PDB file of C-alpha atoms and ligand atoms in Angstrom:
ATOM      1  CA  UNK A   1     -33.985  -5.854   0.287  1.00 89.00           C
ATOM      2  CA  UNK A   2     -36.724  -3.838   1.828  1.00 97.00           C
ATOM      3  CA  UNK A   3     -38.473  -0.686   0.207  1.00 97.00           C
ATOM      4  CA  UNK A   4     -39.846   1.086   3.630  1.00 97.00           C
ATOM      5  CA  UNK A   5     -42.503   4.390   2.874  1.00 97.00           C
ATOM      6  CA  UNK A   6     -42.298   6.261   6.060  1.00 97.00           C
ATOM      7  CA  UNK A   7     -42.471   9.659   8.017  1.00 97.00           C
ATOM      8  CA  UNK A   8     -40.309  11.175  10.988  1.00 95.00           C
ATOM      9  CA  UNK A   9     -43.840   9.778  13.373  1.00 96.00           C
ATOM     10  CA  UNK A  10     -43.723   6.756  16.453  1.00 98.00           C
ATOM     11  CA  UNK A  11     -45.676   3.998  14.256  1.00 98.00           C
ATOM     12  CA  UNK A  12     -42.729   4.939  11.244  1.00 98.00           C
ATOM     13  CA  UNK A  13     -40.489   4.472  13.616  1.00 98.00           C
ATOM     14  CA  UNK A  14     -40.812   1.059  14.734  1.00 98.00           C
ATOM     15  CA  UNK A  15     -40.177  -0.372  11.531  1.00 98.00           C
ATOM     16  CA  UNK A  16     -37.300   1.407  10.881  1.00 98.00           C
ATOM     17  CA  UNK A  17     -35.782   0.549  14.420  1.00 98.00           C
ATOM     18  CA  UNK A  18     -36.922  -3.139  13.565  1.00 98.00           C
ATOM     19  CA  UNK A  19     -35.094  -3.002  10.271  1.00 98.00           C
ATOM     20  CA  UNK A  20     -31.816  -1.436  12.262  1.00 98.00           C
ATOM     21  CA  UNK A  21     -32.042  -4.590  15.413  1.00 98.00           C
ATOM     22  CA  UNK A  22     -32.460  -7.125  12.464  1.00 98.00           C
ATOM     23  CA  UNK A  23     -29.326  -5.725  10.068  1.00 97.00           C
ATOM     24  CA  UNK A  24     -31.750  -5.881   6.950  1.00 94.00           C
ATOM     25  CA  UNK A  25     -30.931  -3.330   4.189  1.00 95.00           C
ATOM     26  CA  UNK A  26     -33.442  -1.458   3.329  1.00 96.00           C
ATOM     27  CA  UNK A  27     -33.984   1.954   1.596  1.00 96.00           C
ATOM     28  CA  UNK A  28     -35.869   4.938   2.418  1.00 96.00           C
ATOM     29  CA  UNK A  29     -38.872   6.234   0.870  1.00 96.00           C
ATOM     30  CA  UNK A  30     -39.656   9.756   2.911  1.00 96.00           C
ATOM     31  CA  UNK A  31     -43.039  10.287   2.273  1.00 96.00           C
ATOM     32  CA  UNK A  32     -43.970  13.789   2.252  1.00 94.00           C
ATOM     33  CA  UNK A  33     -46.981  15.156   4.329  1.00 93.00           C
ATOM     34  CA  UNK A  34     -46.946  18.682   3.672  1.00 92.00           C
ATOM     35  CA  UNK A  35     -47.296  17.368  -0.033  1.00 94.00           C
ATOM     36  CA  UNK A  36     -49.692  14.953   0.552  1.00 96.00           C
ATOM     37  CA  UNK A  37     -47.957  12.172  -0.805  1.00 95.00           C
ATOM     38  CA  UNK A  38     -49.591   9.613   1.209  1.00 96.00           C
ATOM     39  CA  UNK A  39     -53.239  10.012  -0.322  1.00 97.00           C
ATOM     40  CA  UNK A  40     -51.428   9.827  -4.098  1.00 96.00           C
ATOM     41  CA  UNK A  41     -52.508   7.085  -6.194  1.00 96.00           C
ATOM     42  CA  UNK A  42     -48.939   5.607  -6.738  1.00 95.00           C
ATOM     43  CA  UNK A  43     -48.682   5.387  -2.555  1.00 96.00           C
ATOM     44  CA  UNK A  44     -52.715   4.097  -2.340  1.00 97.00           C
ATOM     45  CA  UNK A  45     -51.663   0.813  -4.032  1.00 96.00           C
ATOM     46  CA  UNK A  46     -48.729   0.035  -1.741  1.00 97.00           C
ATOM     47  CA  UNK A  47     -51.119   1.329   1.625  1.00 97.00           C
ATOM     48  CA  UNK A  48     -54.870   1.166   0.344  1.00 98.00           C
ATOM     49  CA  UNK A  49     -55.185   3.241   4.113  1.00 98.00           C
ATOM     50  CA  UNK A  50     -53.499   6.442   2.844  1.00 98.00           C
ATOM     51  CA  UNK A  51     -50.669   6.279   5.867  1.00 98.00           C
ATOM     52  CA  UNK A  52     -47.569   5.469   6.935  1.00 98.00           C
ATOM     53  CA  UNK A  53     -45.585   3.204   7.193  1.00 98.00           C
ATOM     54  CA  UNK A  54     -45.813   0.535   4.659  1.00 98.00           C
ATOM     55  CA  UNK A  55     -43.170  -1.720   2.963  1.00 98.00           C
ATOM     56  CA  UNK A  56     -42.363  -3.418  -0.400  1.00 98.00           C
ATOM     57  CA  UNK A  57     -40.360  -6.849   0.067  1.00 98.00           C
ATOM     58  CA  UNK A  58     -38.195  -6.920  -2.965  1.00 96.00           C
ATOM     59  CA  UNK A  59     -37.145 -10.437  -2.399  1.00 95.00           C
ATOM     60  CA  UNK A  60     -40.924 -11.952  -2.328  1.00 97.00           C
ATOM     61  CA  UNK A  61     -42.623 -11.121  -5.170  1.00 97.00           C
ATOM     62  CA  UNK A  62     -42.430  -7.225  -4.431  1.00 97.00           C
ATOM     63  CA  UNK A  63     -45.008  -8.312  -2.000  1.00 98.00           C
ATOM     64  CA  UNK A  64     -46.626  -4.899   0.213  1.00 98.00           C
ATOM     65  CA  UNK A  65     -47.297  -5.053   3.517  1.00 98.00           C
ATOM     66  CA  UNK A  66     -49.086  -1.798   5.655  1.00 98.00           C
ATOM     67  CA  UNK A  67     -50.405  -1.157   8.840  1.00 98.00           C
ATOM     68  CA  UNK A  68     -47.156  -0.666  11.438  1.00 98.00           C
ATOM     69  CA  UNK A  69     -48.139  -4.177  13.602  1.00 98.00           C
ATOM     70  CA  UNK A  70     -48.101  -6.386  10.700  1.00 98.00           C
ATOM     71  CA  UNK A  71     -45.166  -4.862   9.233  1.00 98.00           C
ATOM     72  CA  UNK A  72     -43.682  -6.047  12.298  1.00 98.00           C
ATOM     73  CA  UNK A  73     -45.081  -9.524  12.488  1.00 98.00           C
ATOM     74  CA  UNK A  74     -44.257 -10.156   9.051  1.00 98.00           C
ATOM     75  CA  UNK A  75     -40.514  -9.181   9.365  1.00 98.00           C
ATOM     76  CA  UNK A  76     -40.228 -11.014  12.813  1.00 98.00           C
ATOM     77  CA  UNK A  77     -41.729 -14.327  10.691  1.00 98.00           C
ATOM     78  CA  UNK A  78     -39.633 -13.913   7.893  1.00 97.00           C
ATOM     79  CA  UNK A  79     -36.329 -13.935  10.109  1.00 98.00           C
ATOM     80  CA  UNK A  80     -37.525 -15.876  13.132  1.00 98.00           C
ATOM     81  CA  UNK A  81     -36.456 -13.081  15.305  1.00 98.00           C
ATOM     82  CA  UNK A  82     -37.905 -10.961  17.633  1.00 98.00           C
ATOM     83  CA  UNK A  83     -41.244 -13.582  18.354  1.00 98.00           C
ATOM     84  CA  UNK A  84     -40.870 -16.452  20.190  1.00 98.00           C
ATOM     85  CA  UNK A  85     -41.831 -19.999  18.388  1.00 97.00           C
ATOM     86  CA  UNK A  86     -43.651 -21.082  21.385  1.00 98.00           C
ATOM     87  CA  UNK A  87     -47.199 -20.821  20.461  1.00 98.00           C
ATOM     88  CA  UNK A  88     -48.069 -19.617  24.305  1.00 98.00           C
ATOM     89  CA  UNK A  89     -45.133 -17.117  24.335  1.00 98.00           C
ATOM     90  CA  UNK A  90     -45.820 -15.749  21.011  1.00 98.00           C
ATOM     91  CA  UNK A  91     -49.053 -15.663  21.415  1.00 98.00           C
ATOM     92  CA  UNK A  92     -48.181 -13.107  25.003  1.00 98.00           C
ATOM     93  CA  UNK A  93     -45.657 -10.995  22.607  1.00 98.00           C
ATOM     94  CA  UNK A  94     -48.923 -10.451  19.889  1.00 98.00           C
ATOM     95  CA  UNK A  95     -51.409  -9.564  23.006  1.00 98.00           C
ATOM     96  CA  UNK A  96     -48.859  -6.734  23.654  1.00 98.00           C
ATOM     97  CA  UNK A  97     -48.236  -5.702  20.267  1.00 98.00           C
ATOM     98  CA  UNK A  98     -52.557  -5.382  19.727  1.00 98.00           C
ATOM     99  CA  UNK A  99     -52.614  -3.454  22.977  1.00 98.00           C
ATOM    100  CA  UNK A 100     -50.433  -1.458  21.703  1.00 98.00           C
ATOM    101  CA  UNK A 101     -52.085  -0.749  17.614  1.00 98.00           C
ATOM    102  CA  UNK A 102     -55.296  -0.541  19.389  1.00 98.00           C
ATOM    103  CA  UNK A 103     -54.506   1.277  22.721  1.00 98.00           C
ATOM    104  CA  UNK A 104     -51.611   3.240  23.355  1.00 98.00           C
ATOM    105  CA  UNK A 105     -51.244   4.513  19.355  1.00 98.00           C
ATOM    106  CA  UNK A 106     -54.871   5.923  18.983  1.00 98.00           C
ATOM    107  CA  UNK A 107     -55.378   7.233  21.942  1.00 98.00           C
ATOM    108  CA  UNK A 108     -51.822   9.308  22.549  1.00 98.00           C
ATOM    109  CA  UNK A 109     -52.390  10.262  18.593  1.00 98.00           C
ATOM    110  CA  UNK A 110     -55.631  11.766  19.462  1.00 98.00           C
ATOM    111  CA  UNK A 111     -54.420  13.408  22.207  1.00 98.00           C
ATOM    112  CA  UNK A 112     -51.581  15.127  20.064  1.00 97.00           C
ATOM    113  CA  UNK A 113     -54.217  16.228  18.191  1.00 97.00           C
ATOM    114  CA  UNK A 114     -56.550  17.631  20.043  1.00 97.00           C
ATOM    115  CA  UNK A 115     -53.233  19.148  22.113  1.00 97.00           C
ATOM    116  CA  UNK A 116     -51.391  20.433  19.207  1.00 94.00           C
ATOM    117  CA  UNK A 117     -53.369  20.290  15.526  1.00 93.00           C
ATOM    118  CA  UNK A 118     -57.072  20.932  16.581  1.00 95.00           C
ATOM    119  CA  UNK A 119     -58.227  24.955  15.578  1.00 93.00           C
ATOM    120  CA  UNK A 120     -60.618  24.937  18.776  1.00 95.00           C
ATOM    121  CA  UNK A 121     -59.153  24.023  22.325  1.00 94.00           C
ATOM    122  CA  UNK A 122     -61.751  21.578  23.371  1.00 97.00           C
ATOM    123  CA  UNK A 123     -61.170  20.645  26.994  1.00 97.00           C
ATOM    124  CA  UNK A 124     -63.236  17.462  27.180  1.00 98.00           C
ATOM    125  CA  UNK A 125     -61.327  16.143  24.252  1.00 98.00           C
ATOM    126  CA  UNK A 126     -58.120  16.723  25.613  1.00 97.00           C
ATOM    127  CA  UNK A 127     -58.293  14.988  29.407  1.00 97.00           C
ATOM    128  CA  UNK A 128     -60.290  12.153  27.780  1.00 98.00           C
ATOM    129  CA  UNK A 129     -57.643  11.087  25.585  1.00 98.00           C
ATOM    130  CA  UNK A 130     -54.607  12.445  27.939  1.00 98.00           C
ATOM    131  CA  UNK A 131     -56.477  10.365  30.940  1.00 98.00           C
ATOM    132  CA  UNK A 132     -56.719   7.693  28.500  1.00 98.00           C
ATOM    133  CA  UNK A 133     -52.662   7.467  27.645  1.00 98.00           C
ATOM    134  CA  UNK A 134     -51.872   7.988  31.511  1.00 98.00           C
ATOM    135  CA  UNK A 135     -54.296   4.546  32.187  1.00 98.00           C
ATOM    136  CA  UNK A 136     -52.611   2.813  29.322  1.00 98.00           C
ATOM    137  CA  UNK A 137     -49.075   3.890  30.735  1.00 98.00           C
ATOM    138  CA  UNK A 138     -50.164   2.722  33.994  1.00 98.00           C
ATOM    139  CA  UNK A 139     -50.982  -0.815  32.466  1.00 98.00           C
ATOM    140  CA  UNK A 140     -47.276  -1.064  31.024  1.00 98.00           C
ATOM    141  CA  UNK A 141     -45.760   0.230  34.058  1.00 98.00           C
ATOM    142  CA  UNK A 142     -47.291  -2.082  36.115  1.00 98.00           C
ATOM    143  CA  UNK A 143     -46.623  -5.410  33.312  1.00 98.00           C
ATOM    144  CA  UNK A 144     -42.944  -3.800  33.080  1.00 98.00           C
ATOM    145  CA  UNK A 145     -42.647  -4.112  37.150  1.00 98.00           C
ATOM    146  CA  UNK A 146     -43.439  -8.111  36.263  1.00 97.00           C
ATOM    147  CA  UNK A 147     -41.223  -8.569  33.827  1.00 98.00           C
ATOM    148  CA  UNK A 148     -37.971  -7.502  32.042  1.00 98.00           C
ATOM    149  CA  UNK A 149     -39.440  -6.495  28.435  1.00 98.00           C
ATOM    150  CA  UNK A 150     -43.520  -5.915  27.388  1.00 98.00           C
ATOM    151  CA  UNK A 151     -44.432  -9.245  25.767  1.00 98.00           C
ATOM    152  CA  UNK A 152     -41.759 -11.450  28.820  1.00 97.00           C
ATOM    153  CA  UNK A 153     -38.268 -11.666  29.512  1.00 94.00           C
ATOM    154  CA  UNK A 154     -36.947 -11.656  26.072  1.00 97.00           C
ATOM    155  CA  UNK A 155     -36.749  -8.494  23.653  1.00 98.00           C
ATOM    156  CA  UNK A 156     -39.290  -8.606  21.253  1.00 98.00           C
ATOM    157  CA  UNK A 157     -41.593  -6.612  18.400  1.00 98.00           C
ATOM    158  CA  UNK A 158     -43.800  -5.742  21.431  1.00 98.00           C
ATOM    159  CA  UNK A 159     -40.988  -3.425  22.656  1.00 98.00           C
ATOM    160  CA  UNK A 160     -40.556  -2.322  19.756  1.00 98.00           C
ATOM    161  CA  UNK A 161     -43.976  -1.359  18.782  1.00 98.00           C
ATOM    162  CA  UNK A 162     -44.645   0.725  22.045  1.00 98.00           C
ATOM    163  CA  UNK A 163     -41.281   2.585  22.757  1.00 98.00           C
ATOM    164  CA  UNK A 164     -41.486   5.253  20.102  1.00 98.00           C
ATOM    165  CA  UNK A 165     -45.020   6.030  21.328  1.00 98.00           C
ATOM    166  CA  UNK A 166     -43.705   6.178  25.309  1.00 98.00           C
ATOM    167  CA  UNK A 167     -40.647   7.947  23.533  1.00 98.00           C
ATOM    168  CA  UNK A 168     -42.618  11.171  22.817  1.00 98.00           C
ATOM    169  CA  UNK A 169     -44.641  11.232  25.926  1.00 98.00           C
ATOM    170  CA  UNK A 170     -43.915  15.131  26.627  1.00 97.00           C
ATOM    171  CA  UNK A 171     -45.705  15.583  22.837  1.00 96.00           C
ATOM    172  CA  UNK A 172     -48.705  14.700  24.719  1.00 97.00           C
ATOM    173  CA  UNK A 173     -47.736  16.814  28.083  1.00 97.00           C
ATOM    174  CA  UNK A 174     -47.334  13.652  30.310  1.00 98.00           C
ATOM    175  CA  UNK A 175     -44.738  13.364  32.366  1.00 98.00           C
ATOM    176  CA  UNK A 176     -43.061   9.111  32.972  1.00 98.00           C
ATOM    177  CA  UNK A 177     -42.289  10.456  36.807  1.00 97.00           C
ATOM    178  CA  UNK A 178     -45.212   8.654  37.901  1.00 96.00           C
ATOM    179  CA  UNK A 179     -44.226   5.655  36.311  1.00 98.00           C
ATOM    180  CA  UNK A 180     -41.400   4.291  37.300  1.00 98.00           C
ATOM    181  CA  UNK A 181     -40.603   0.591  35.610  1.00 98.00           C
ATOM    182  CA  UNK A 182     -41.964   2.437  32.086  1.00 98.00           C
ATOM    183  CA  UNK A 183     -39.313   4.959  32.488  1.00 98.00           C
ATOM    184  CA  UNK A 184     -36.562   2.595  33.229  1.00 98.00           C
ATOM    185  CA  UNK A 185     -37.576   0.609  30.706  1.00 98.00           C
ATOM    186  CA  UNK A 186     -37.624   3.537  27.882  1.00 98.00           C
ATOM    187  CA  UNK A 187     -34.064   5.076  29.525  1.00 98.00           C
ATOM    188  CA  UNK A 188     -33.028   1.585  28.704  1.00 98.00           C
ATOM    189  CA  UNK A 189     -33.554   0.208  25.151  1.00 98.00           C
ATOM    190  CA  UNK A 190     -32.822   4.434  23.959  1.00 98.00           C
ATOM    191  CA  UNK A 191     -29.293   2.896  24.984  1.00 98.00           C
ATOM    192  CA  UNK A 192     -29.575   0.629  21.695  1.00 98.00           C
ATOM    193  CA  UNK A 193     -27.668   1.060  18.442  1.00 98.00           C
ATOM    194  CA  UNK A 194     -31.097   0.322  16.222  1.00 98.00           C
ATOM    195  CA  UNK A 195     -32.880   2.737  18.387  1.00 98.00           C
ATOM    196  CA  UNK A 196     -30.705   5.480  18.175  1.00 97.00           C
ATOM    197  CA  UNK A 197     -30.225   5.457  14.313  1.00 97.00           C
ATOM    198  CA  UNK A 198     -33.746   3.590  13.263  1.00 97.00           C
ATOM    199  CA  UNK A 199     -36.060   6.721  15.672  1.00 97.00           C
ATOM    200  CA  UNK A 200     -33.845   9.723  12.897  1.00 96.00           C
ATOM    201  CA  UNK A 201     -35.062   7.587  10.288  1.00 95.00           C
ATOM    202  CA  UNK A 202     -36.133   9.409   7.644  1.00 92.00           C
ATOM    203  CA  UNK A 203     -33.321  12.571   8.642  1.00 77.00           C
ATOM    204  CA  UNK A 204     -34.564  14.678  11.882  1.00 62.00           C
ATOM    205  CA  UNK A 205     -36.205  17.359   9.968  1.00 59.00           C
ATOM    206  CA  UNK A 206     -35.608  20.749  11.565  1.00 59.00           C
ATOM    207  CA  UNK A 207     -38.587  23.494  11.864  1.00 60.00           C
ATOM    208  CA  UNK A 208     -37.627  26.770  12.762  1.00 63.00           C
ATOM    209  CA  UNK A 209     -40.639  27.573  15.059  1.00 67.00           C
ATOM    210  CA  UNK A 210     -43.222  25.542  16.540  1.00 63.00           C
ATOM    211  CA  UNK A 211     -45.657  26.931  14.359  1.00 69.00           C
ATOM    212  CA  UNK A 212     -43.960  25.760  11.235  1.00 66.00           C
ATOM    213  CA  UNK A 213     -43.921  22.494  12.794  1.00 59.00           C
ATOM    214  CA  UNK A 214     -47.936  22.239  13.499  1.00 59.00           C
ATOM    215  CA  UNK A 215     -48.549  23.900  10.114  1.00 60.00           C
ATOM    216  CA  UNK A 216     -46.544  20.906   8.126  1.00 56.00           C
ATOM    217  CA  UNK A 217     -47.100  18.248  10.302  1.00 54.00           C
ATOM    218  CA  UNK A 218     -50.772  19.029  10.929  1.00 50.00           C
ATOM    219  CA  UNK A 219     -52.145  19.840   7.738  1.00 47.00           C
ATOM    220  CA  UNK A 220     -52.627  16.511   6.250  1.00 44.00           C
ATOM    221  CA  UNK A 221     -54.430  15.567   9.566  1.00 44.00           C
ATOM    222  CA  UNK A 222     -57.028  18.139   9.023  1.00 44.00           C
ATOM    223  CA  UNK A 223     -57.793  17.457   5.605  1.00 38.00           C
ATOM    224  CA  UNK A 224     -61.490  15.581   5.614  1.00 29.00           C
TER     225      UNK A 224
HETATM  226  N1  GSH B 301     -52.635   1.923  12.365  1.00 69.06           N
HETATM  227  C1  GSH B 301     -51.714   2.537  11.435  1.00 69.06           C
HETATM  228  C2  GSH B 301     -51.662   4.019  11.712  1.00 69.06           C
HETATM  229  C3  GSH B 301     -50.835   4.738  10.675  1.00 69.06           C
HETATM  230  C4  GSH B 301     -50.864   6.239  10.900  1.00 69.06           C
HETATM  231  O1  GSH B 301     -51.770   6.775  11.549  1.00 69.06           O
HETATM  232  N2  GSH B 301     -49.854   6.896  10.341  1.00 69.06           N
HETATM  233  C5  GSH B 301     -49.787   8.347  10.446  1.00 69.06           C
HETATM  234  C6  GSH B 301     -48.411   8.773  10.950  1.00 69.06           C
HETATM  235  S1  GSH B 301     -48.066   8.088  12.553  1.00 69.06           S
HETATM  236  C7  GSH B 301     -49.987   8.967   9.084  1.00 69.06           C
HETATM  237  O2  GSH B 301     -49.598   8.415   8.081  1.00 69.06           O
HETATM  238  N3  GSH B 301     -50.600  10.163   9.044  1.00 69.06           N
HETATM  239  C8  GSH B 301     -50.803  10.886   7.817  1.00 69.06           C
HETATM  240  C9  GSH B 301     -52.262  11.021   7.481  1.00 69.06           C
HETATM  241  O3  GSH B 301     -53.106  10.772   8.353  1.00 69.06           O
HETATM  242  O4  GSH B 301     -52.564  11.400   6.357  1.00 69.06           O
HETATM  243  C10 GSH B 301     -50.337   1.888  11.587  1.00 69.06           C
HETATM  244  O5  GSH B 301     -49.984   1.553  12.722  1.00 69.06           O
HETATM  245  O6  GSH B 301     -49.630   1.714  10.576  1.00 69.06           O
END
């Protein structure tokens, strides 16, 4: 059994659709922004880092694991799924999955932010990091014209880790037209079971306006 801490966000997501391909119970811990949760001392000692998502593995020692891409790794070791054993393969599936925590999530983040959250329109922000997602998508799209999935031609955490970002590419006002294999590739695993349930995961919360929506999802971001 699994104890997952997350928020309706892409790197929450991954480990929920993760837990959904590998049929692992779990339960759901929403954590709640708009309260804060996440910087509470209970929720500090399961993520030192103050963010989701994070997990408690009931059936190791209530052993805590944060930080999405190891969440990942560590559930793809512990059921030898989802990372090949061939140290060269695995190896190309982790490459993809660090492009990914260090590319594509900080950089499409920021430019949500500056986008959506950020009290001054600041236009040099904003094409820097939306320039900066469109070269990163045009890395993918090219790998995903050489093979069938990110990290080869078998399924893996790498796909997992980068769909919910490429998912919510109109949050960042970038459209997948100009990448072709990228958008095949997103159409394609949104077909899946664990993707459809594991991205409403915790329940789609519904905001009447858009301003509600920047006003609780933004206001933990702008806290110093
Ligand atoms: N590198 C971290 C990033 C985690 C992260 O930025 N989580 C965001 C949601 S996607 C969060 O918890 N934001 C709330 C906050 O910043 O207080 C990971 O991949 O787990």
């Amino acid at each position: 059994m699994i104890e997952l801490f997350t928020a309706s966000t892409p790197n929450g997501r991954k480990v929920s659709i993760l837990l959904e391909e590998l049929g692992i119970p779990y339960t759901v811990y929403p954590v709640d922004f708009g309260k804060l949760e996440q910087k509470e001392e209970w929720y500090l000692k399961i993520n030192p880092n103050g963010r989701i998502p994070a997990i408690i593995d009931k059936d190791n020692g209530d052993f805590t694991v944060f930080e999405s891409g190891a969440i990942l790794l560590y559930l793809a070791e512990k059921t030898g799924k989802l990372l090949p054993k061939d140290l060269k393969e695995k190896s190309v599936v982790i490459q993809w999955l660090m492009f990914q925590m260090s590319g594509l999530g900080p950089m499409q983040g920021q430019a949500g932010v500056f986008l959506k959250y950020a009290p001054e329109k600041i236009p040099f922000a904003i094409s820097r990091y939306q320039n900066e997602t469109k070269r990163i998508y045009s890395v993918l799209n090219r790998r995903l014209g050489e093979t069938k999935y990110i990290g080869g031609n078998g399924f893996s955490i790498a796909d997992i880790a980068t769909w919910p970002w490429i998912n919510v590419h109109e949050w960042v006002e970038i459209s997948l037209d100009g990448f072709p294999n990228l958008k095949r590739w997103e159409e394609e695993l949104a077909k899946r079971p664990a993707f459809i349930k594991g991205k409403d995961i915790p329940n789609k919360v519904e905001y009447k306006t858009d301003e509600e929506k920047i006003k609780k999802k933004g206001q933990s971001i702008l806290v110093k």
